[in-house]
Amino acid sequence: MLIVGELINGMYANIGKAIAGRDKKAIQDCALSQVKSGADALDVNCGPASRDPVADIQWLIESIQEVTDKTICVDSSKPKVIESGLKTVKGRAILNSTTADLDKMDILVPLAKQYKAKLIGLTISAKGIPQNKDQRLELAAQIVSYCAEKEFPIEDLYLDPIAMPVNVAQSQQKEILEAIHEFKIISDPSPKTILGLSNVSQGSSQRSLINRTFLTMALGFGLDAAILDPLDSLLMDAAITSDLILNKNIYCDKFLEAYRKK
């Protein structure tokens, strides 16, 4: 499973303060702690309080790339900020994200193609959050169809079924899991799947338990990647063990230690 660390986000007080004060060490320490804990990629988001997100995203990425060559996931709702980030990334980036709305895809799919970035497609539209599996599949099919039409490689597309907090949308969870499975059969080659995992437990008292339980179930339904907190050691243990049980990793008695180092 591809693990994308979620912690470099201006919505977190420590990161927002570091961005405002240009505290490079705080950003680099956050990046390295996530990498050490097993992150394969790092999501980078200036947050809504950023006064100059175009410049801030560049500074964040440049700071991170001084200490690690892990994949950067450029995360913003603003195309100008995304493009600023993509221009700064060394190597191949992930663009986070487009919705199924045509006006969004008209801008972001060509941008991802231009910079040879992988793309996250959210199964959401201006009409709102889908309420069942079929609505998610309809939006997923629209994204896949558009990408195919524009000759964007479907194998570089990650579909996100939009995780909902279990404390307010308990009935949605099974629909989300089933959507993950069915996204894989929309096309050949198949798109990949990804989750913003922390959304599942938002507002709940047992966040770590809910996150790791949902993650292990989602992996069983075919999940390929997740944006999550890699500093949650129990969550990371569950991810590693799930990959082992699904025969994606070779067993050894010290498998947790071995695959954390990997």
Tab-separated table of N, CA and C in Angstrom, residues 92-239:
chain	number	residue	atom	x	y	z
A	92	ARG	N	8.550	13.016	-9.905
A	92	ARG	CA	7.140	12.875	-10.234
A	92	ARG	C	6.261	13.152	-9.026
A	93	ALA	N	5.239	13.973	-9.225
A	93	ALA	CA	4.355	14.375	-8.134
A	93	ALA	C	3.015	13.658	-8.241
A	94	ILE	N	2.212	13.840	-7.205
A	94	ILE	CA	0.797	13.454	-7.207
A	94	ILE	C	-0.013	14.739	-7.082
A	95	LEU	N	-1.011	14.901	-7.927
A	95	LEU	CA	-1.876	16.080	-7.881
A	95	LEU	C	-3.123	15.740	-7.082
A	96	ASN	N	-3.345	16.468	-6.016
A	96	ASN	CA	-4.472	16.232	-5.107
A	96	ASN	C	-5.305	17.516	-5.007
A	97	SER	N	-6.409	17.641	-5.756
A	97	SER	CA	-7.129	16.598	-6.467
A	97	SER	C	-8.151	17.276	-7.382
A	98	THR	N	-8.740	16.494	-8.281
A	98	THR	CA	-9.873	16.980	-9.061
A	98	THR	C	-11.159	16.357	-8.548
A	99	THR	N	-12.267	17.009	-8.813
A	99	THR	CA	-13.583	16.421	-8.590
A	99	THR	C	-14.097	15.907	-9.922
A	100	ALA	N	-15.339	15.448	-9.952
A	100	ALA	CA	-15.937	14.977	-11.201
A	100	ALA	C	-16.568	16.103	-12.007
A	101	ASP	N	-16.471	17.330	-11.525
A	101	ASP	CA	-17.040	18.469	-12.249
A	101	ASP	C	-16.203	18.781	-13.481
A	102	LEU	N	-16.876	19.043	-14.585
A	102	LEU	CA	-16.190	19.264	-15.855
A	102	LEU	C	-15.254	20.464	-15.790
A	103	ASP	N	-15.668	21.538	-15.124
A	103	ASP	CA	-14.813	22.725	-15.073
A	103	ASP	C	-13.518	22.450	-14.316
A	104	LYS	N	-13.582	21.566	-13.327
A	104	LYS	CA	-12.365	21.174	-12.597
A	104	LYS	C	-11.480	20.283	-13.459
A	105	MET	N	-12.088	19.265	-14.070
A	105	MET	CA	-11.299	18.333	-14.876
A	105	MET	C	-10.676	19.020	-16.082
A	106	ASP	N	-11.373	20.007	-16.659
A	106	ASP	CA	-10.835	20.737	-17.816
A	106	ASP	C	-9.521	21.430	-17.486
A	107	ILE	N	-9.328	21.793	-16.233
A	107	ILE	CA	-8.092	22.462	-15.806
A	107	ILE	C	-7.070	21.469	-15.277
A	108	LEU	N	-7.504	20.558	-14.411
A	108	LEU	CA	-6.562	19.761	-13.631
A	108	LEU	C	-6.047	18.515	-14.348
A	109	VAL	N	-6.862	17.895	-15.190
A	109	VAL	CA	-6.371	16.730	-15.925
A	109	VAL	C	-5.257	17.137	-16.900
A	110	PRO	N	-5.439	18.195	-17.716
A	110	PRO	CA	-4.320	18.629	-18.563
A	110	PRO	C	-3.083	19.047	-17.763
A	111	LEU	N	-3.303	19.635	-16.573
A	111	LEU	CA	-2.174	20.036	-15.733
A	111	LEU	C	-1.397	18.811	-15.260
A	112	ALA	N	-2.114	17.792	-14.820
A	112	ALA	CA	-1.457	16.553	-14.397
A	112	ALA	C	-0.699	15.920	-15.567
A	113	LYS	N	-1.317	15.962	-16.731
A	113	LYS	CA	-0.679	15.381	-17.924
A	113	LYS	C	0.573	16.167	-18.305
A	114	GLN	N	0.489	17.496	-18.240
A	114	GLN	CA	1.618	18.361	-18.603
A	114	GLN	C	2.836	18.083	-17.720
A	115	TYR	N	2.596	17.898	-16.424
A	115	TYR	CA	3.702	17.701	-15.479
A	115	TYR	C	3.969	16.224	-15.190
A	116	LYS	N	3.298	15.348	-15.936
A	116	LYS	CA	3.476	13.899	-15.771
A	116	LYS	C	3.231	13.472	-14.314
A	117	ALA	N	2.251	14.108	-13.702
A	117	ALA	CA	1.914	13.800	-12.313
A	117	ALA	C	0.818	12.748	-12.262
A	118	LYS	N	0.808	11.980	-11.196
A	118	LYS	CA	-0.336	11.120	-10.920
A	118	LYS	C	-1.469	12.003	-10.396
A	119	LEU	N	-2.696	11.505	-10.484
A	119	LEU	CA	-3.856	12.344	-10.201
A	119	LEU	C	-4.831	11.646	-9.267
A	120	ILE	N	-5.282	12.366	-8.243
A	120	ILE	CA	-6.347	11.875	-7.374
A	120	ILE	C	-7.665	12.468	-7.844
A	121	GLY	N	-8.650	11.598	-8.083
A	121	GLY	CA	-9.968	12.027	-8.497
A	121	GLY	C	-10.983	11.751	-7.400
A	122	LEU	N	-11.592	12.804	-6.877
A	122	LEU	CA	-12.593	12.666	-5.817
A	122	LEU	C	-13.962	12.389	-6.427
A	123	THR	N	-14.630	11.364	-5.933
A	123	THR	CA	-15.968	11.060	-6.441
A	123	THR	C	-16.979	11.950	-5.723
A	124	ILE	N	-16.903	13.213	-6.089
A	124	ILE	CA	-17.778	14.246	-5.552
A	124	ILE	C	-17.992	15.262	-6.667
A	125	SER	N	-19.091	15.979	-6.618
A	125	SER	CA	-19.372	16.988	-7.627
A	125	SER	C	-20.035	18.184	-6.976
A	126	ALA	N	-20.384	19.174	-7.782
A	126	ALA	CA	-21.058	20.361	-7.261
A	126	ALA	C	-22.406	20.019	-6.637
A	127	LYS	N	-22.945	18.868	-6.972
A	127	LYS	CA	-24.219	18.437	-6.391
A	127	LYS	C	-24.066	17.966	-4.949
A	128	GLY	N	-22.820	17.715	-4.524
A	128	GLY	CA	-22.587	17.301	-3.149
A	128	GLY	C	-21.934	15.940	-3.035
A	129	ILE	N	-21.899	15.436	-1.810
A	129	ILE	CA	-21.278	14.149	-1.508
A	129	ILE	C	-22.231	13.028	-1.892
A	130	PRO	N	-21.761	12.015	-2.614
A	130	PRO	CA	-22.640	10.887	-2.962
A	130	PRO	C	-23.122	10.151	-1.726
A	131	GLN	N	-24.308	9.607	-1.801
A	131	GLN	CA	-24.940	8.985	-0.640
A	131	GLN	C	-24.947	7.462	-0.688
A	132	ASN	N	-24.474	6.889	-1.789
A	132	ASN	CA	-24.444	5.432	-1.874
A	132	ASN	C	-23.381	4.998	-2.873
A	133	LYS	N	-23.200	3.708	-2.968
A	133	LYS	CA	-22.181	3.143	-3.858
A	133	LYS	C	-22.435	3.507	-5.309
A	134	ASP	N	-23.673	3.416	-5.760
A	134	ASP	CA	-23.986	3.662	-7.166
A	134	ASP	C	-23.675	5.094	-7.575
A	135	GLN	N	-23.956	6.049	-6.705
A	135	GLN	CA	-23.625	7.436	-7.014
A	135	GLN	C	-22.113	7.627	-7.098
A	136	ARG	N	-21.391	6.951	-6.237
A	136	ARG	CA	-19.925	7.026	-6.288
A	136	ARG	C	-19.405	6.417	-7.592
A	137	LEU	N	-19.973	5.304	-7.980
A	137	LEU	CA	-19.546	4.653	-9.216
A	137	LEU	C	-19.831	5.517	-10.436
A	138	GLU	N	-20.971	6.190	-10.436
A	138	GLU	CA	-21.312	7.066	-11.558
A	138	GLU	C	-20.287	8.192	-11.700
A	139	LEU	N	-19.912	8.802	-10.577
A	139	LEU	CA	-18.925	9.874	-10.615
A	139	LEU	C	-17.538	9.341	-10.984
A	140	ALA	N	-17.201	8.172	-10.459
A	140	ALA	CA	-15.916	7.551	-10.801
A	140	ALA	C	-15.831	7.275	-12.299
A	141	ALA	N	-16.916	6.772	-12.866
A	141	ALA	CA	-16.944	6.473	-14.300
A	141	ALA	C	-16.780	7.751	-15.122
A	142	GLN	N	-17.345	8.854	-14.660
A	142	GLN	CA	-17.197	10.127	-15.370
A	142	GLN	C	-15.740	10.575	-15.378
A	143	ILE	N	-15.065	10.407	-14.241
A	143	ILE	CA	-13.651	10.799	-14.157
A	143	ILE	C	-12.797	9.912	-15.055
A	144	VAL	N	-13.026	8.599	-14.990
A	144	VAL	CA	-12.251	7.665	-15.813
A	144	VAL	C	-12.477	7.937	-17.291
A	145	SER	N	-13.733	8.150	-17.683
A	145	SER	CA	-14.062	8.415	-19.076
A	145	SER	C	-13.381	9.687	-19.577
A	146	TYR	N	-13.398	10.719	-18.746
A	146	TYR	CA	-12.769	11.985	-19.143
A	146	TYR	C	-11.260	11.802	-19.300
A	147	CYS	N	-10.637	11.124	-18.339
A	147	CYS	CA	-9.190	10.898	-18.416
A	147	CYS	C	-8.821	10.090	-19.658
A	148	ALA	N	-9.616	9.084	-19.968
A	148	ALA	CA	-9.357	8.271	-21.168
A	148	ALA	C	-9.479	9.119	-22.432
A	149	GLU	N	-10.497	9.965	-22.459
A	149	GLU	CA	-10.711	10.836	-23.622
A	149	GLU	C	-9.539	11.788	-23.825
A	150	LYS	N	-8.956	12.268	-22.716
A	150	LYS	CA	-7.836	13.207	-22.789
A	150	LYS	C	-6.480	12.498	-22.811
A	151	GLU	N	-6.520	11.161	-22.902
A	151	GLU	CA	-5.316	10.329	-22.981
A	151	GLU	C	-4.427	10.476	-21.746
A	152	PHE	N	-5.073	10.666	-20.596
A	152	PHE	CA	-4.335	10.598	-19.351
A	152	PHE	C	-4.272	9.140	-18.919
A	153	PRO	N	-3.102	8.623	-18.544
A	153	PRO	CA	-2.973	7.193	-18.218
A	153	PRO	C	-3.854	6.782	-17.037
A	154	ILE	N	-4.760	5.859	-17.256
A	154	ILE	CA	-5.679	5.449	-16.194
A	154	ILE	C	-4.933	4.791	-15.042
A	155	GLU	N	-3.817	4.145	-15.324
A	155	GLU	CA	-3.049	3.510	-14.250
A	155	GLU	C	-2.402	4.551	-13.319
A	156	ASP	N	-2.397	5.823	-13.720
A	156	ASP	CA	-1.875	6.899	-12.875
A	156	ASP	C	-2.992	7.660	-12.158
A	157	LEU	N	-4.213	7.158	-12.263
A	157	LEU	CA	-5.368	7.785	-11.637
A	157	LEU	C	-5.726	7.062	-10.339
A	158	TYR	N	-5.874	7.827	-9.258
A	158	TYR	CA	-6.326	7.298	-7.976
A	158	TYR	C	-7.726	7.824	-7.691
A	159	LEU	N	-8.686	6.932	-7.552
A	159	LEU	CA	-10.053	7.331	-7.251
A	159	LEU	C	-10.305	7.287	-5.749
A	160	ASP	N	-10.908	8.339	-5.242
A	160	ASP	CA	-11.205	8.468	-3.816
A	160	ASP	C	-12.721	8.429	-3.626
A	161	PRO	N	-13.252	7.437	-2.895
A	161	PRO	CA	-14.699	7.324	-2.711
A	161	PRO	C	-15.280	8.299	-1.697
A	162	ILE	N	-14.463	9.124	-1.098
A	162	ILE	CA	-14.856	10.125	-0.107
A	162	ILE	C	-15.296	9.456	1.202
A	163	ALA	N	-14.354	9.327	2.098
A	163	ALA	CA	-14.659	8.761	3.415
A	163	ALA	C	-15.504	9.741	4.214
A	164	MET	N	-16.472	9.210	4.926
A	164	MET	CA	-17.381	10.010	5.743
A	164	MET	C	-17.206	9.661	7.219
A	165	PRO	N	-17.351	10.631	8.115
A	165	PRO	CA	-17.218	10.324	9.543
A	165	PRO	C	-18.257	9.301	9.998
A	166	VAL	N	-17.806	8.281	10.685
A	166	VAL	CA	-18.702	7.205	11.103
A	166	VAL	C	-19.718	7.696	12.129
A	167	ASN	N	-19.372	8.748	12.877
A	167	ASN	CA	-20.284	9.209	13.925
A	167	ASN	C	-21.493	9.967	13.378
A	168	VAL	N	-21.427	10.384	12.102
A	168	VAL	CA	-22.581	11.070	11.503
A	168	VAL	C	-23.085	10.371	10.241
A	169	ALA	N	-22.312	9.432	9.730
A	169	ALA	CA	-22.696	8.756	8.485
A	169	ALA	C	-22.368	7.271	8.569
A	170	GLN	N	-22.844	6.631	9.632
A	170	GLN	CA	-22.511	5.230	9.866
A	170	GLN	C	-22.950	4.333	8.711
A	171	SER	N	-24.100	4.630	8.133
A	171	SER	CA	-24.622	3.782	7.060
A	171	SER	C	-23.809	3.896	5.774
A	172	GLN	N	-22.949	4.923	5.685
A	172	GLN	CA	-22.145	5.127	4.477
A	172	GLN	C	-20.936	4.193	4.399
A	173	GLN	N	-20.490	3.681	5.523
A	173	GLN	CA	-19.192	3.000	5.545
A	173	GLN	C	-19.164	1.758	4.647
A	174	LYS	N	-20.202	0.952	4.704
A	174	LYS	CA	-20.255	-0.240	3.859
A	174	LYS	C	-20.311	0.154	2.378
A	175	GLU	N	-21.026	1.226	2.075
A	175	GLU	CA	-21.114	1.715	0.697
A	175	GLU	C	-19.733	2.138	0.185
A	176	ILE	N	-18.967	2.781	1.049
A	176	ILE	CA	-17.625	3.225	0.670
A	176	ILE	C	-16.718	2.034	0.381
A	177	LEU	N	-16.762	1.029	1.243
A	177	LEU	CA	-15.940	-0.165	1.043
A	177	LEU	C	-16.304	-0.880	-0.255
A	178	GLU	N	-17.577	-1.026	-0.521
A	178	GLU	CA	-18.013	-1.701	-1.748
A	178	GLU	C	-17.631	-0.889	-2.980
A	179	ALA	N	-17.659	0.446	-2.859
A	179	ALA	CA	-17.251	1.290	-3.987
A	179	ALA	C	-15.779	1.082	-4.315
A	180	ILE	N	-14.929	0.958	-3.296
A	180	ILE	CA	-13.502	0.706	-3.528
A	180	ILE	C	-13.318	-0.529	-4.398
A	181	HIS	N	-14.035	-1.589	-4.063
A	181	HIS	CA	-13.943	-2.834	-4.832
A	181	HIS	C	-14.402	-2.634	-6.273
A	182	GLU	N	-15.498	-1.935	-6.453
A	182	GLU	CA	-16.072	-1.822	-7.796
A	182	GLU	C	-15.358	-0.787	-8.672
A	183	PHE	N	-14.666	0.157	-8.056
A	183	PHE	CA	-13.856	1.087	-8.842
A	183	PHE	C	-12.827	0.338	-9.675
A	184	LYS	N	-12.368	-0.795	-9.152
A	184	LYS	CA	-11.293	-1.540	-9.821
A	184	LYS	C	-11.739	-2.206	-11.122
A	185	ILE	N	-13.052	-2.301	-11.322
A	185	ILE	CA	-13.535	-2.993	-12.528
A	185	ILE	C	-14.216	-2.028	-13.499
A	186	ILE	N	-14.019	-0.736	-13.304
A	186	ILE	CA	-14.592	0.259	-14.211
A	186	ILE	C	-13.938	0.190	-15.579
A	187	SER	N	-12.625	-0.056	-15.595
A	187	SER	CA	-11.897	-0.024	-16.864
A	187	SER	C	-10.724	-0.995	-16.813
A	188	ASP	N	-10.131	-1.197	-17.955
A	188	ASP	CA	-8.935	-2.019	-18.087
A	188	ASP	C	-7.940	-1.244	-18.963
A	189	PRO	N	-6.823	-0.751	-18.398
A	189	PRO	CA	-6.333	-1.013	-17.039
A	189	PRO	C	-7.200	-0.331	-15.977
A	190	SER	N	-7.100	-0.840	-14.764
A	190	SER	CA	-7.910	-0.335	-13.670
A	190	SER	C	-7.316	0.940	-13.079
A	191	PRO	N	-8.169	1.857	-12.635
A	191	PRO	CA	-7.659	2.952	-11.814
A	191	PRO	C	-7.257	2.413	-10.446
A	192	LYS	N	-6.437	3.154	-9.758
A	192	LYS	CA	-6.095	2.800	-8.376
A	192	LYS	C	-7.089	3.479	-7.431
A	193	THR	N	-7.008	3.125	-6.156
A	193	THR	CA	-7.932	3.687	-5.175
A	193	THR	C	-7.159	4.266	-3.997
A	194	ILE	N	-7.730	5.316	-3.405
A	194	ILE	CA	-7.086	6.007	-2.301
A	194	ILE	C	-8.164	6.526	-1.356
A	195	LEU	N	-7.798	6.693	-0.087
A	195	LEU	CA	-8.709	7.228	0.924
A	195	LEU	C	-8.029	8.315	1.741
A	196	GLY	N	-8.772	9.364	2.075
A	196	GLY	CA	-8.363	10.281	3.129
A	196	GLY	C	-8.834	9.671	4.441
A	197	LEU	N	-8.013	8.810	5.032
A	197	LEU	CA	-8.451	7.910	6.087
A	197	LEU	C	-8.965	8.630	7.329
A	198	SER	N	-8.325	9.711	7.722
A	198	SER	CA	-8.681	10.364	8.988
A	198	SER	C	-10.103	10.913	8.997
A	199	ASN	N	-10.690	11.115	7.804
A	199	ASN	CA	-12.080	11.585	7.750
A	199	ASN	C	-13.038	10.600	8.417
A	200	VAL	N	-12.702	9.315	8.372
A	200	VAL	CA	-13.593	8.280	8.903
A	200	VAL	C	-13.832	8.470	10.399
A	201	SER	N	-12.800	8.902	11.108
A	201	SER	CA	-12.897	9.005	12.564
A	201	SER	C	-13.103	10.425	13.066
A	202	GLN	N	-13.252	11.370	12.157
A	202	GLN	CA	-13.378	12.770	12.560
A	202	GLN	C	-14.525	12.959	13.556
A	203	GLY	N	-14.213	13.584	14.685
A	203	GLY	CA	-15.226	13.844	15.696
A	203	GLY	C	-15.503	12.682	16.636
A	204	SER	N	-14.830	11.565	16.440
A	204	SER	CA	-15.049	10.385	17.278
A	204	SER	C	-14.026	10.326	18.408
A	205	SER	N	-14.359	9.592	19.460
A	205	SER	CA	-13.461	9.510	20.609
A	205	SER	C	-12.361	8.469	20.426
A	206	GLN	N	-12.620	7.418	19.638
A	206	GLN	CA	-11.644	6.336	19.443
A	206	GLN	C	-11.056	6.421	18.035
A	207	ARG	N	-10.367	7.507	17.755
A	207	ARG	CA	-9.949	7.779	16.386
A	207	ARG	C	-8.986	6.724	15.835
A	208	SER	N	-7.955	6.395	16.611
A	208	SER	CA	-6.967	5.433	16.126
A	208	SER	C	-7.597	4.073	15.860
A	209	LEU	N	-8.440	3.620	16.765
A	209	LEU	CA	-9.102	2.322	16.600
A	209	LEU	C	-9.982	2.307	15.355
A	210	ILE	N	-10.767	3.345	15.170
A	210	ILE	CA	-11.649	3.423	13.994
A	210	ILE	C	-10.816	3.474	12.717
A	211	ASN	N	-9.768	4.290	12.707
A	211	ASN	CA	-8.932	4.414	11.507
A	211	ASN	C	-8.297	3.081	11.118
A	212	ARG	N	-7.710	2.397	12.088
A	212	ARG	CA	-7.003	1.169	11.713
A	212	ARG	C	-7.956	0.034	11.362
A	213	THR	N	-9.125	0.022	11.984
A	213	THR	CA	-10.099	-1.007	11.628
A	213	THR	C	-10.621	-0.776	10.216
A	214	PHE	N	-10.957	0.474	9.916
A	214	PHE	CA	-11.461	0.784	8.578
A	214	PHE	C	-10.381	0.529	7.529
A	215	LEU	N	-9.141	0.872	7.845
A	215	LEU	CA	-8.059	0.671	6.885
A	215	LEU	C	-7.887	-0.802	6.545
A	216	THR	N	-7.863	-1.664	7.559
A	216	THR	CA	-7.674	-3.091	7.281
A	216	THR	C	-8.831	-3.641	6.444
A	217	MET	N	-10.037	-3.184	6.706
A	217	MET	CA	-11.182	-3.619	5.911
A	217	MET	C	-11.069	-3.102	4.478
A	218	ALA	N	-10.680	-1.839	4.326
A	218	ALA	CA	-10.552	-1.253	2.994
A	218	ALA	C	-9.482	-1.954	2.167
A	219	LEU	N	-8.392	-2.326	2.818
A	219	LEU	CA	-7.347	-3.063	2.100
A	219	LEU	C	-7.884	-4.400	1.590
A	220	GLY	N	-8.735	-5.031	2.372
A	220	GLY	CA	-9.355	-6.271	1.933
A	220	GLY	C	-10.275	-6.079	0.738
A	221	PHE	N	-10.822	-4.868	0.576
A	221	PHE	CA	-11.670	-4.555	-0.568
A	221	PHE	C	-10.870	-4.044	-1.763
A	222	GLY	N	-9.544	-3.956	-1.626
A	222	GLY	CA	-8.697	-3.598	-2.763
A	222	GLY	C	-8.078	-2.219	-2.727
A	223	LEU	N	-8.098	-1.537	-1.583
A	223	LEU	CA	-7.510	-0.208	-1.483
A	223	LEU	C	-6.020	-0.238	-1.815
A	224	ASP	N	-5.577	0.753	-2.591
A	224	ASP	CA	-4.178	0.825	-3.002
A	224	ASP	C	-3.360	1.825	-2.202
A	225	ALA	N	-4.001	2.863	-1.675
A	225	ALA	CA	-3.259	3.942	-1.028
A	225	ALA	C	-4.143	4.642	-0.008
A	226	ALA	N	-3.491	5.316	0.950
A	226	ALA	CA	-4.244	6.087	1.930
A	226	ALA	C	-3.426	7.289	2.380
A	227	ILE	N	-4.129	8.398	2.571
A	227	ILE	CA	-3.537	9.585	3.165
A	227	ILE	C	-3.854	9.495	4.656
A	228	LEU	N	-2.813	9.412	5.476
A	228	LEU	CA	-3.030	9.103	6.898
A	228	LEU	C	-1.897	9.657	7.751
A	229	ASP	N	-2.035	9.440	9.057
A	229	ASP	CA	-1.011	9.863	10.011
A	229	ASP	C	-0.039	8.718	10.253
A	230	PRO	N	1.151	8.761	9.645
A	230	PRO	CA	2.094	7.649	9.823
A	230	PRO	C	2.718	7.596	11.212
A	231	LEU	N	2.522	8.624	12.020
A	231	LEU	CA	3.061	8.610	13.378
A	231	LEU	C	2.198	7.788	14.335
A	232	ASP	N	1.033	7.355	13.870
A	232	ASP	CA	0.176	6.449	14.644
A	232	ASP	C	0.741	5.040	14.461
A	233	SER	N	1.517	4.586	15.423
A	233	SER	CA	2.243	3.319	15.276
A	233	SER	C	1.294	2.118	15.176
A	234	LEU	N	0.185	2.147	15.908
A	234	LEU	CA	-0.769	1.045	15.821
A	234	LEU	C	-1.421	0.981	14.437
A	235	LEU	N	-1.685	2.136	13.869
A	235	LEU	CA	-2.233	2.196	12.512
A	235	LEU	C	-1.242	1.632	11.499
A	236	MET	N	0.013	2.016	11.631
A	236	MET	CA	1.037	1.527	10.710
A	236	MET	C	1.241	0.018	10.875
A	237	ASP	N	1.195	-0.472	12.105
A	237	ASP	CA	1.299	-1.918	12.330
A	237	ASP	C	0.161	-2.655	11.630
A	238	ALA	N	-1.051	-2.081	11.709
A	238	ALA	CA	-2.210	-2.705	11.064
A	238	ALA	C	-2.049	-2.719	9.555
A	239	ALA	N	-1.506	-1.634	8.981
A	239	ALA	CA	-1.301	-1.567	7.534
A	239	ALA	C	-0.292	-2.611	7.072
